[in-house]
Amino acid sequence: MADNRDIDAQRDELAVLRDRVRCEVVLEREGYRLDRAATAQRSAKNLKFRRGEGEIIIVNHGGKGWWDPTNPDRSARGDVFKLVQHLKPGLNLGHVRRELRNLIGLEPSYEVRERTKPAQAGQVTKRDPAWMWEHRNPPQSGSAAWRYLSEDRGLPDRVLEAAVKQNLLREGPKGTAWFAHHDNQGSLSGMEMRGPEYRGFSTGGIGKRLFRFEANPGTQPSRIVVAEAAIDALSFAAMDRFSSNTLYLSTAGGMSPESVRELKQLLAATAKQPEGRLVIAVDNDQQGDHYAAMFSEMAQEVGLWNGRASPKSPGSDWNQVLRARGNKESVTPRPFRELAGSATSTTPIPQVAAGWVDDLKVRKRHQSEQVPMAAQATSSVRRSGSPSMGGR
């Protein structure tokens, strides 16, 4: 179908797509993965991606450019538009624009492609996340990883015990804690790894999907809290006064197209639940602003009520809030509305508290005191398909 927009509008869209869609994201969607030998060069000018044998693409110019070293005359190079046409030669510019619109703002996951020798009969690769998971024990009280999470990160024992019971934690080398990522079918896909001396994601397997901590295991959640890291998700859960039927998620930072698809499926299922809602528990920084906008748009697409909760202090995350509070075993932690504030000092984005949806009694009490809470609540929440603060 012909594009009837004026020339200026089309040019503006081309500029936006060229600026906001990274070549790495396009490659990952088409099955390319970062070459293992290049993992130490993430800050280098050239990143090597592979798919199968002999398929190599080099990404340069900060994700804005690429070239194919296997091309004899080195003519296969250019911007993100030419990359899509290189991978799918039959597409014209209009088709390419439609493909790229769905990738605006996505961050590459930088999942690593493992190049292994053919396994002998009965041999299991020790880089396989499932093998690694089965050959490690959960952390327990007094172990190095437990002390790191409890003493250094301030996570309450009750939260750690619940995570262990849900088979979400393993103890790696040197006190490193492993946090399980699963796909929507329940298969282990990889692990977030955090410790005193290491931070990263496991290699091998299918890579990042979602870390999932359930407040009520085995029940369909009516409330989702999504954070940027597993430790932040558990920190939020530790302070959350409204945790009933809540699923706490971590994306482990940048999301792959597969992770985005699975999160959208969860949001769509939650939108069908009574009082279904999404809490976007991201950091108070520019990256948090980016994720908040992306997650909010996903929720709006499926009609899910959503709002953002970020710490008051610029640059802070929810684990820093938990550690600053101390007294982590408090039975009645302070309401999140006392902790949540502006997104950044330069880009104020409406913030909400974790319990704003359910706190109907508090609102009625304030209304009786003639405090215009309804107006304040309306200005502090982004909504999609929700006629009122108190539910639907």
mmCIF file of C-alpha atoms in Angstrom, residues 38-340:
data_model
loop_
_atom_site.group_PDB
_atom_site.id
_atom_site.type_symbol
_atom_site.label_atom_id
_atom_site.label_comp_id
_atom_site.label_asym_id
_atom_site.label_seq_id
_atom_site.Cartn_x
_atom_site.Cartn_y
_atom_site.Cartn_z
ATOM 1 C CA ALA A 38 34.580 -10.641 20.912
ATOM 2 C CA THR A 39 33.032 -10.606 24.388
ATOM 3 C CA ALA A 40 36.070 -8.835 25.810
ATOM 4 C CA GLN A 41 35.718 -6.163 23.147
ATOM 5 C CA ARG A 42 32.212 -4.902 23.905
ATOM 6 C CA SER A 43 33.550 -1.359 23.999
ATOM 7 C CA ALA A 44 35.543 -1.824 20.800
ATOM 8 C CA LYS A 45 34.628 -0.101 17.559
ATOM 9 C CA ASN A 46 33.915 -3.366 15.738
ATOM 10 C CA LEU A 47 31.718 -6.186 17.100
ATOM 11 C CA LYS A 48 31.628 -9.533 15.315
ATOM 12 C CA PHE A 49 28.316 -11.387 15.004
ATOM 13 C CA ARG A 50 27.926 -14.927 13.655
ATOM 14 C CA ARG A 51 25.075 -17.128 12.459
ATOM 15 C CA GLY A 52 25.922 -20.611 11.268
ATOM 16 C CA GLU A 53 29.159 -21.373 9.486
ATOM 17 C CA GLY A 54 30.615 -18.594 7.364
ATOM 18 C CA GLU A 55 27.912 -16.026 8.158
ATOM 19 C CA ILE A 56 29.624 -13.021 9.743
ATOM 20 C CA ILE A 57 28.541 -9.405 10.155
ATOM 21 C CA ILE A 58 30.716 -6.728 11.760
ATOM 22 C CA VAL A 59 28.868 -3.894 13.538
ATOM 23 C CA ASN A 60 30.589 -0.514 13.871
ATOM 24 C CA HIS A 61 29.834 3.187 14.448
ATOM 25 C CA GLY A 62 28.139 2.473 17.774
ATOM 26 C CA GLY A 63 25.489 0.224 16.260
ATOM 27 C CA LYS A 64 24.686 2.560 13.376
ATOM 28 C CA GLY A 65 26.784 0.807 10.703
ATOM 29 C CA TRP A 66 27.867 -2.649 9.563
ATOM 30 C CA TRP A 67 29.826 -4.565 6.951
ATOM 31 C CA ASP A 68 30.083 -8.162 5.739
ATOM 32 C CA PRO A 69 33.722 -9.372 5.702
ATOM 33 C CA THR A 70 32.767 -12.435 3.646
ATOM 34 C CA ASN A 71 31.664 -10.281 0.715
ATOM 35 C CA PRO A 72 34.402 -10.501 -1.983
ATOM 36 C CA ASP A 73 34.406 -6.831 -2.989
ATOM 37 C CA ARG A 74 33.434 -5.507 0.464
ATOM 38 C CA SER A 75 30.393 -3.778 -1.030
ATOM 39 C CA ALA A 76 27.987 -5.214 1.560
ATOM 40 C CA ARG A 77 27.967 -2.421 4.121
ATOM 41 C CA GLY A 78 25.884 0.576 5.175
ATOM 42 C CA ASP A 79 23.223 1.639 7.649
ATOM 43 C CA VAL A 80 20.414 -0.282 9.336
ATOM 44 C CA PHE A 81 18.162 -0.051 6.248
ATOM 45 C CA LYS A 82 20.769 -1.686 4.037
ATOM 46 C CA LEU A 83 21.371 -4.322 6.715
ATOM 47 C CA VAL A 84 17.739 -5.455 6.595
ATOM 48 C CA GLN A 85 17.853 -5.570 2.801
ATOM 49 C CA HIS A 86 21.146 -7.486 2.957
ATOM 50 C CA LEU A 87 19.537 -10.108 5.196
ATOM 51 C CA LYS A 88 16.232 -10.084 3.270
ATOM 52 C CA PRO A 89 17.005 -9.079 -0.327
ATOM 53 C CA GLY A 90 13.364 -9.138 -1.424
ATOM 54 C CA LEU A 91 12.250 -6.215 0.748
ATOM 55 C CA ASN A 92 11.806 -2.697 -0.583
ATOM 56 C CA LEU A 93 12.196 0.442 1.536
ATOM 57 C CA GLY A 94 8.554 0.433 2.619
ATOM 58 C CA HIS A 95 8.819 -3.142 3.853
ATOM 59 C CA VAL A 96 12.045 -2.312 5.670
ATOM 60 C CA ARG A 97 10.404 0.625 7.466
ATOM 61 C CA ARG A 98 7.615 -1.645 8.716
ATOM 62 C CA GLU A 99 10.179 -4.142 10.005
ATOM 63 C CA LEU A 100 12.181 -1.491 11.821
ATOM 64 C CA ARG A 101 9.241 0.257 13.508
ATOM 65 C CA ASN A 102 8.889 -2.667 15.923
ATOM 66 C CA LEU A 103 12.552 -2.380 16.928
ATOM 67 C CA ILE A 104 12.665 1.293 17.929
ATOM 68 C CA GLY A 105 14.288 1.710 21.325
ATOM 69 C CA LEU A 106 15.217 -1.949 21.842
ATOM 70 C CA GLU A 107 18.630 -2.656 23.335
ATOM 71 C CA PRO A 108 20.779 -5.592 22.183
ATOM 72 C CA SER A 109 21.176 -8.444 24.649
ATOM 73 C CA TYR A 110 24.691 -9.312 23.440
ATOM 74 C CA GLU A 111 24.011 -13.005 23.946
ATOM 75 C CA VAL A 112 27.127 -14.960 23.074
ATOM 76 C CA ARG A 113 27.369 -17.621 20.405
ATOM 77 C CA GLU A 114 29.230 -20.654 21.676
ATOM 78 C CA ARG A 115 31.517 -22.251 19.107
ATOM 79 C CA THR A 116 32.057 -25.753 20.436
ATOM 80 C CA LYS A 117 33.492 -28.928 19.016
ATOM 81 C CA PRO A 118 30.998 -31.722 18.256
ATOM 82 C CA ALA A 119 30.242 -33.488 21.517
ATOM 83 C CA GLN A 120 31.156 -37.132 21.846
ATOM 84 C CA ALA A 121 28.495 -39.646 22.797
ATOM 85 C CA GLY A 122 27.324 -38.999 26.356
ATOM 86 C CA GLN A 123 29.357 -35.796 26.661
ATOM 87 C CA VAL A 124 27.578 -32.710 28.009
ATOM 88 C CA THR A 125 29.052 -29.254 27.507
ATOM 89 C CA LYS A 126 29.988 -27.601 30.774
ATOM 90 C CA ARG A 127 28.942 -24.250 29.308
ATOM 91 C CA ASP A 128 25.311 -25.325 29.070
ATOM 92 C CA PRO A 129 23.304 -23.341 31.663
ATOM 93 C CA ALA A 130 21.168 -26.368 32.560
ATOM 94 C CA TRP A 131 24.291 -28.447 33.234
ATOM 95 C CA MET A 132 25.852 -25.639 35.276
ATOM 96 C CA TRP A 133 22.638 -25.186 37.260
ATOM 97 C CA GLU A 134 22.326 -28.868 38.120
ATOM 98 C CA HIS A 135 25.941 -29.046 39.288
ATOM 99 C CA ARG A 136 25.683 -26.149 41.737
ATOM 100 C CA ASN A 137 23.957 -25.974 45.128
ATOM 101 C CA PRO A 138 21.517 -23.296 46.257
ATOM 102 C CA PRO A 139 23.034 -20.751 48.652
ATOM 103 C CA GLN A 140 22.304 -21.415 52.302
ATOM 104 C CA SER A 141 22.587 -19.380 55.466
ATOM 105 C CA GLY A 142 26.252 -18.646 56.115
ATOM 106 C CA SER A 143 27.513 -19.512 52.629
ATOM 107 C CA ALA A 144 29.524 -16.955 50.654
ATOM 108 C CA ALA A 145 26.735 -16.111 48.185
ATOM 109 C CA TRP A 146 24.148 -15.928 50.981
ATOM 110 C CA ARG A 147 26.343 -13.487 52.916
ATOM 111 C CA TYR A 148 26.825 -11.397 49.788
ATOM 112 C CA LEU A 149 23.071 -11.160 49.193
ATOM 113 C CA SER A 150 22.151 -10.720 52.856
ATOM 114 C CA GLU A 151 24.987 -8.579 54.221
ATOM 115 C CA ASP A 152 26.249 -6.680 51.174
ATOM 116 C CA ARG A 153 22.939 -6.371 49.342
ATOM 117 C CA GLY A 154 20.622 -6.232 52.356
ATOM 118 C CA LEU A 155 18.106 -8.824 51.146
ATOM 119 C CA PRO A 156 16.020 -10.314 53.992
ATOM 120 C CA ASP A 157 16.454 -14.001 54.781
ATOM 121 C CA ARG A 158 12.738 -14.576 54.201
ATOM 122 C CA VAL A 159 13.058 -13.358 50.589
ATOM 123 C CA LEU A 160 16.175 -15.436 49.946
ATOM 124 C CA GLU A 161 14.522 -18.516 51.446
ATOM 125 C CA ALA A 162 11.493 -18.024 49.191
ATOM 126 C CA ALA A 163 13.724 -17.618 46.116
ATOM 127 C CA VAL A 164 15.627 -20.803 46.996
ATOM 128 C CA LYS A 165 12.338 -22.657 47.482
ATOM 129 C CA GLN A 166 11.267 -21.539 43.988
ATOM 130 C CA ASN A 167 14.585 -22.905 42.619
ATOM 131 C CA LEU A 168 15.717 -19.460 41.459
ATOM 132 C CA LEU A 169 19.156 -19.256 43.126
ATOM 133 C CA ARG A 170 22.468 -21.070 42.836
ATOM 134 C CA GLU A 171 25.855 -20.376 44.373
ATOM 135 C CA GLY A 172 28.663 -19.861 41.881
ATOM 136 C CA PRO A 173 32.399 -19.427 42.422
ATOM 137 C CA LYS A 174 33.762 -16.798 44.829
ATOM 138 C CA GLY A 175 30.426 -15.937 46.409
ATOM 139 C CA THR A 176 28.701 -15.185 43.116
ATOM 140 C CA ALA A 177 24.913 -15.592 43.142
ATOM 141 C CA TRP A 178 23.166 -17.009 40.069
ATOM 142 C CA PHE A 179 19.575 -15.946 39.316
ATOM 143 C CA ALA A 180 17.633 -18.216 36.965
ATOM 144 C CA HIS A 181 16.020 -16.937 33.780
ATOM 145 C CA HIS A 182 13.206 -19.046 32.346
ATOM 146 C CA ASP A 183 11.152 -18.813 29.190
ATOM 147 C CA ASN A 184 7.362 -18.850 29.222
ATOM 148 C CA GLN A 185 7.396 -22.642 28.930
ATOM 149 C CA GLY A 186 9.408 -22.933 32.139
ATOM 150 C CA SER A 187 12.730 -23.946 30.588
ATOM 151 C CA LEU A 188 15.946 -22.569 32.053
ATOM 152 C CA SER A 189 17.500 -20.205 29.510
ATOM 153 C CA GLY A 190 20.456 -18.743 31.431
ATOM 154 C CA MET A 191 21.495 -16.985 34.612
ATOM 155 C CA GLU A 192 22.165 -13.478 35.820
ATOM 156 C CA MET A 193 25.434 -13.615 37.771
ATOM 157 C CA ARG A 194 26.184 -11.103 40.529
ATOM 158 C CA GLY A 195 28.880 -11.229 43.161
ATOM 159 C CA PRO A 196 31.567 -9.227 44.963
ATOM 160 C CA GLU A 197 33.961 -9.646 42.039
ATOM 161 C CA TYR A 198 31.791 -10.464 39.034
ATOM 162 C CA ARG A 199 28.767 -9.231 37.136
ATOM 163 C CA GLY A 200 27.491 -10.751 33.911
ATOM 164 C CA PHE A 201 25.185 -13.228 32.223
ATOM 165 C CA SER A 202 25.848 -16.885 31.484
ATOM 166 C CA THR A 203 27.043 -17.917 28.042
ATOM 167 C CA GLY A 204 25.560 -20.817 26.117
ATOM 168 C CA GLY A 205 21.912 -21.842 26.109
ATOM 169 C CA ILE A 206 19.302 -19.567 24.587
ATOM 170 C CA GLY A 207 20.293 -16.541 26.703
ATOM 171 C CA LYS A 208 18.250 -13.893 28.474
ATOM 172 C CA ARG A 209 14.558 -14.343 28.969
ATOM 173 C CA LEU A 210 13.078 -13.290 32.344
ATOM 174 C CA PHE A 211 13.868 -13.815 36.022
ATOM 175 C CA ARG A 212 10.552 -14.632 37.736
ATOM 176 C CA PHE A 213 9.921 -14.461 41.490
ATOM 177 C CA GLU A 214 6.349 -15.265 42.546
ATOM 178 C CA ALA A 215 4.629 -13.922 45.639
ATOM 179 C CA ASN A 216 2.072 -16.743 45.378
ATOM 180 C CA PRO A 217 3.667 -19.618 43.442
ATOM 181 C CA GLY A 218 1.327 -21.508 41.168
ATOM 182 C CA THR A 219 -1.321 -18.783 40.876
ATOM 183 C CA GLN A 220 -1.998 -16.499 37.932
ATOM 184 C CA PRO A 221 -0.611 -13.056 38.859
ATOM 185 C CA SER A 222 -2.831 -9.997 38.691
ATOM 186 C CA ARG A 223 0.091 -7.647 39.266
ATOM 187 C CA ILE A 224 3.510 -7.605 37.601
ATOM 188 C CA VAL A 225 6.548 -5.699 38.838
ATOM 189 C CA VAL A 226 9.348 -5.440 36.281
ATOM 190 C CA ALA A 227 12.868 -4.357 37.267
ATOM 191 C CA GLU A 228 16.200 -4.077 35.472
ATOM 192 C CA ALA A 229 18.034 -6.683 37.592
ATOM 193 C CA ALA A 230 17.117 -9.687 39.728
ATOM 194 C CA ILE A 231 18.539 -8.087 42.881
ATOM 195 C CA ASP A 232 16.363 -5.018 42.266
ATOM 196 C CA ALA A 233 13.287 -7.218 41.750
ATOM 197 C CA LEU A 234 13.933 -9.043 45.042
ATOM 198 C CA SER A 235 14.651 -5.736 46.803
ATOM 199 C CA PHE A 236 11.330 -4.326 45.631
ATOM 200 C CA ALA A 237 9.584 -7.506 46.794
ATOM 201 C CA ALA A 238 11.212 -7.190 50.226
ATOM 202 C CA MET A 239 9.655 -3.741 50.738
ATOM 203 C CA ASP A 240 6.377 -4.331 48.915
ATOM 204 C CA ARG A 241 3.266 -4.010 51.098
ATOM 205 C CA PHE A 242 0.972 -5.076 48.255
ATOM 206 C CA SER A 243 2.657 -8.276 47.102
ATOM 207 C CA SER A 244 -0.393 -10.541 46.892
ATOM 208 C CA ASN A 245 -0.662 -12.237 43.478
ATOM 209 C CA THR A 246 2.432 -10.371 42.265
ATOM 210 C CA LEU A 247 5.054 -11.641 39.831
ATOM 211 C CA TYR A 248 8.428 -9.881 40.137
ATOM 212 C CA LEU A 249 10.441 -9.867 36.918
ATOM 213 C CA SER A 250 13.946 -8.892 35.856
ATOM 214 C CA THR A 251 15.012 -8.332 32.268
ATOM 215 C CA ALA A 252 18.746 -8.255 33.159
ATOM 216 C CA GLY A 253 19.145 -4.978 31.297
ATOM 217 C CA GLY A 254 19.011 -5.020 27.520
ATOM 218 C CA MET A 255 16.326 -7.281 26.081
ATOM 219 C CA SER A 256 16.467 -9.560 23.086
ATOM 220 C CA PRO A 257 13.474 -9.692 20.716
ATOM 221 C CA GLU A 258 12.596 -13.056 22.296
ATOM 222 C CA SER A 259 12.540 -11.493 25.769
ATOM 223 C CA VAL A 260 10.314 -8.675 24.521
ATOM 224 C CA ARG A 261 7.904 -11.160 22.975
ATOM 225 C CA GLU A 262 7.667 -13.192 26.181
ATOM 226 C CA LEU A 263 7.118 -10.107 28.340
ATOM 227 C CA LYS A 264 4.329 -8.981 26.030
ATOM 228 C CA GLN A 265 2.667 -12.383 26.425
ATOM 229 C CA LEU A 266 2.777 -12.071 30.216
ATOM 230 C CA LEU A 267 1.361 -8.544 30.108
ATOM 231 C CA ALA A 268 -1.467 -9.659 27.815
ATOM 232 C CA ALA A 269 -2.383 -12.475 30.220
ATOM 233 C CA THR A 270 -2.262 -10.123 33.210
ATOM 234 C CA ALA A 271 -4.479 -7.584 31.442
ATOM 235 C CA LYS A 272 -7.269 -10.183 31.516
ATOM 236 C CA GLN A 273 -7.127 -10.477 35.309
ATOM 237 C CA PRO A 274 -9.369 -8.416 37.608
ATOM 238 C CA GLU A 275 -7.336 -5.459 38.882
ATOM 239 C CA GLY A 276 -4.545 -6.404 36.465
ATOM 240 C CA ARG A 277 -1.703 -3.885 36.543
ATOM 241 C CA LEU A 278 1.990 -3.344 35.860
ATOM 242 C CA VAL A 279 4.505 -1.610 38.141
ATOM 243 C CA ILE A 280 7.582 -0.393 36.249
ATOM 244 C CA ALA A 281 10.243 -0.501 38.996
ATOM 245 C CA VAL A 282 13.202 0.911 37.089
ATOM 246 C CA ASP A 283 16.209 2.963 38.179
ATOM 247 C CA ASN A 284 16.126 6.728 38.537
ATOM 248 C CA ASP A 285 18.328 7.520 35.547
ATOM 249 C CA GLN A 286 18.156 8.049 31.795
ATOM 250 C CA GLN A 287 18.268 4.314 31.103
ATOM 251 C CA GLY A 288 15.373 3.875 33.509
ATOM 252 C CA ASP A 289 13.464 6.539 31.574
ATOM 253 C CA HIS A 290 14.040 4.546 28.397
ATOM 254 C CA TYR A 291 12.817 1.276 29.899
ATOM 255 C CA ALA A 292 9.833 2.965 31.548
ATOM 256 C CA ALA A 293 8.654 4.348 28.217
ATOM 257 C CA MET A 294 9.134 0.985 26.508
ATOM 258 C CA PHE A 295 7.332 -1.058 29.183
ATOM 259 C CA SER A 296 4.501 1.456 29.424
ATOM 260 C CA GLU A 297 3.956 1.254 25.672
ATOM 261 C CA MET A 298 3.849 -2.555 25.863
ATOM 262 C CA ALA A 299 1.225 -2.380 28.615
ATOM 263 C CA GLN A 300 -0.876 0.141 26.729
ATOM 264 C CA GLU A 301 -0.882 -2.105 23.658
ATOM 265 C CA VAL A 302 -2.734 -4.812 25.618
ATOM 266 C CA GLY A 303 -4.861 -2.462 27.740
ATOM 267 C CA LEU A 304 -2.987 -3.067 31.002
ATOM 268 C CA TRP A 305 -3.092 -0.425 33.753
ATOM 269 C CA ASN A 306 0.497 0.656 34.429
ATOM 270 C CA GLY A 307 2.602 3.095 36.425
ATOM 271 C CA ARG A 308 6.238 3.756 37.177
ATOM 272 C CA ALA A 309 7.951 3.545 40.576
ATOM 273 C CA SER A 310 11.516 4.813 40.888
ATOM 274 C CA PRO A 311 13.643 5.882 43.877
ATOM 275 C CA LYS A 312 13.766 9.565 44.777
ATOM 276 C CA SER A 313 17.514 10.036 44.443
ATOM 277 C CA PRO A 314 18.859 10.485 40.898
ATOM 278 C CA GLY A 315 20.924 7.499 39.804
ATOM 279 C CA SER A 316 19.495 5.197 42.489
ATOM 280 C CA ASP A 317 18.041 1.702 42.157
ATOM 281 C CA TRP A 318 15.721 -0.240 44.471
ATOM 282 C CA ASN A 319 18.506 -2.222 46.107
ATOM 283 C CA GLN A 320 20.104 1.031 47.213
ATOM 284 C CA VAL A 321 16.748 2.053 48.697
ATOM 285 C CA LEU A 322 16.504 -1.254 50.568
ATOM 286 C CA ARG A 323 20.009 -0.915 52.001
ATOM 287 C CA ALA A 324 19.391 2.708 52.990
ATOM 288 C CA ARG A 325 16.261 1.714 54.914
ATOM 289 C CA GLY A 326 18.018 -0.845 57.105
ATOM 290 C CA ASN A 327 15.792 -2.892 59.436
ATOM 291 C CA LYS A 328 15.090 -5.135 56.483
ATOM 292 C CA GLU A 329 12.851 -7.490 58.473
ATOM 293 C CA SER A 330 10.332 -4.735 59.266
ATOM 294 C CA VAL A 331 6.801 -6.134 59.310
ATOM 295 C CA THR A 332 5.243 -2.884 58.119
ATOM 296 C CA PRO A 333 7.733 -1.180 55.789
ATOM 297 C CA ARG A 334 7.168 2.415 54.824
ATOM 298 C CA PRO A 335 4.761 2.941 51.922
ATOM 299 C CA PHE A 336 6.477 3.245 48.583
ATOM 300 C CA ARG A 337 4.901 6.657 48.068
ATOM 301 C CA GLU A 338 7.426 7.921 50.642
ATOM 302 C CA LEU A 339 10.269 6.457 48.581
ATOM 303 C CA ALA A 340 9.212 7.048 44.992
#
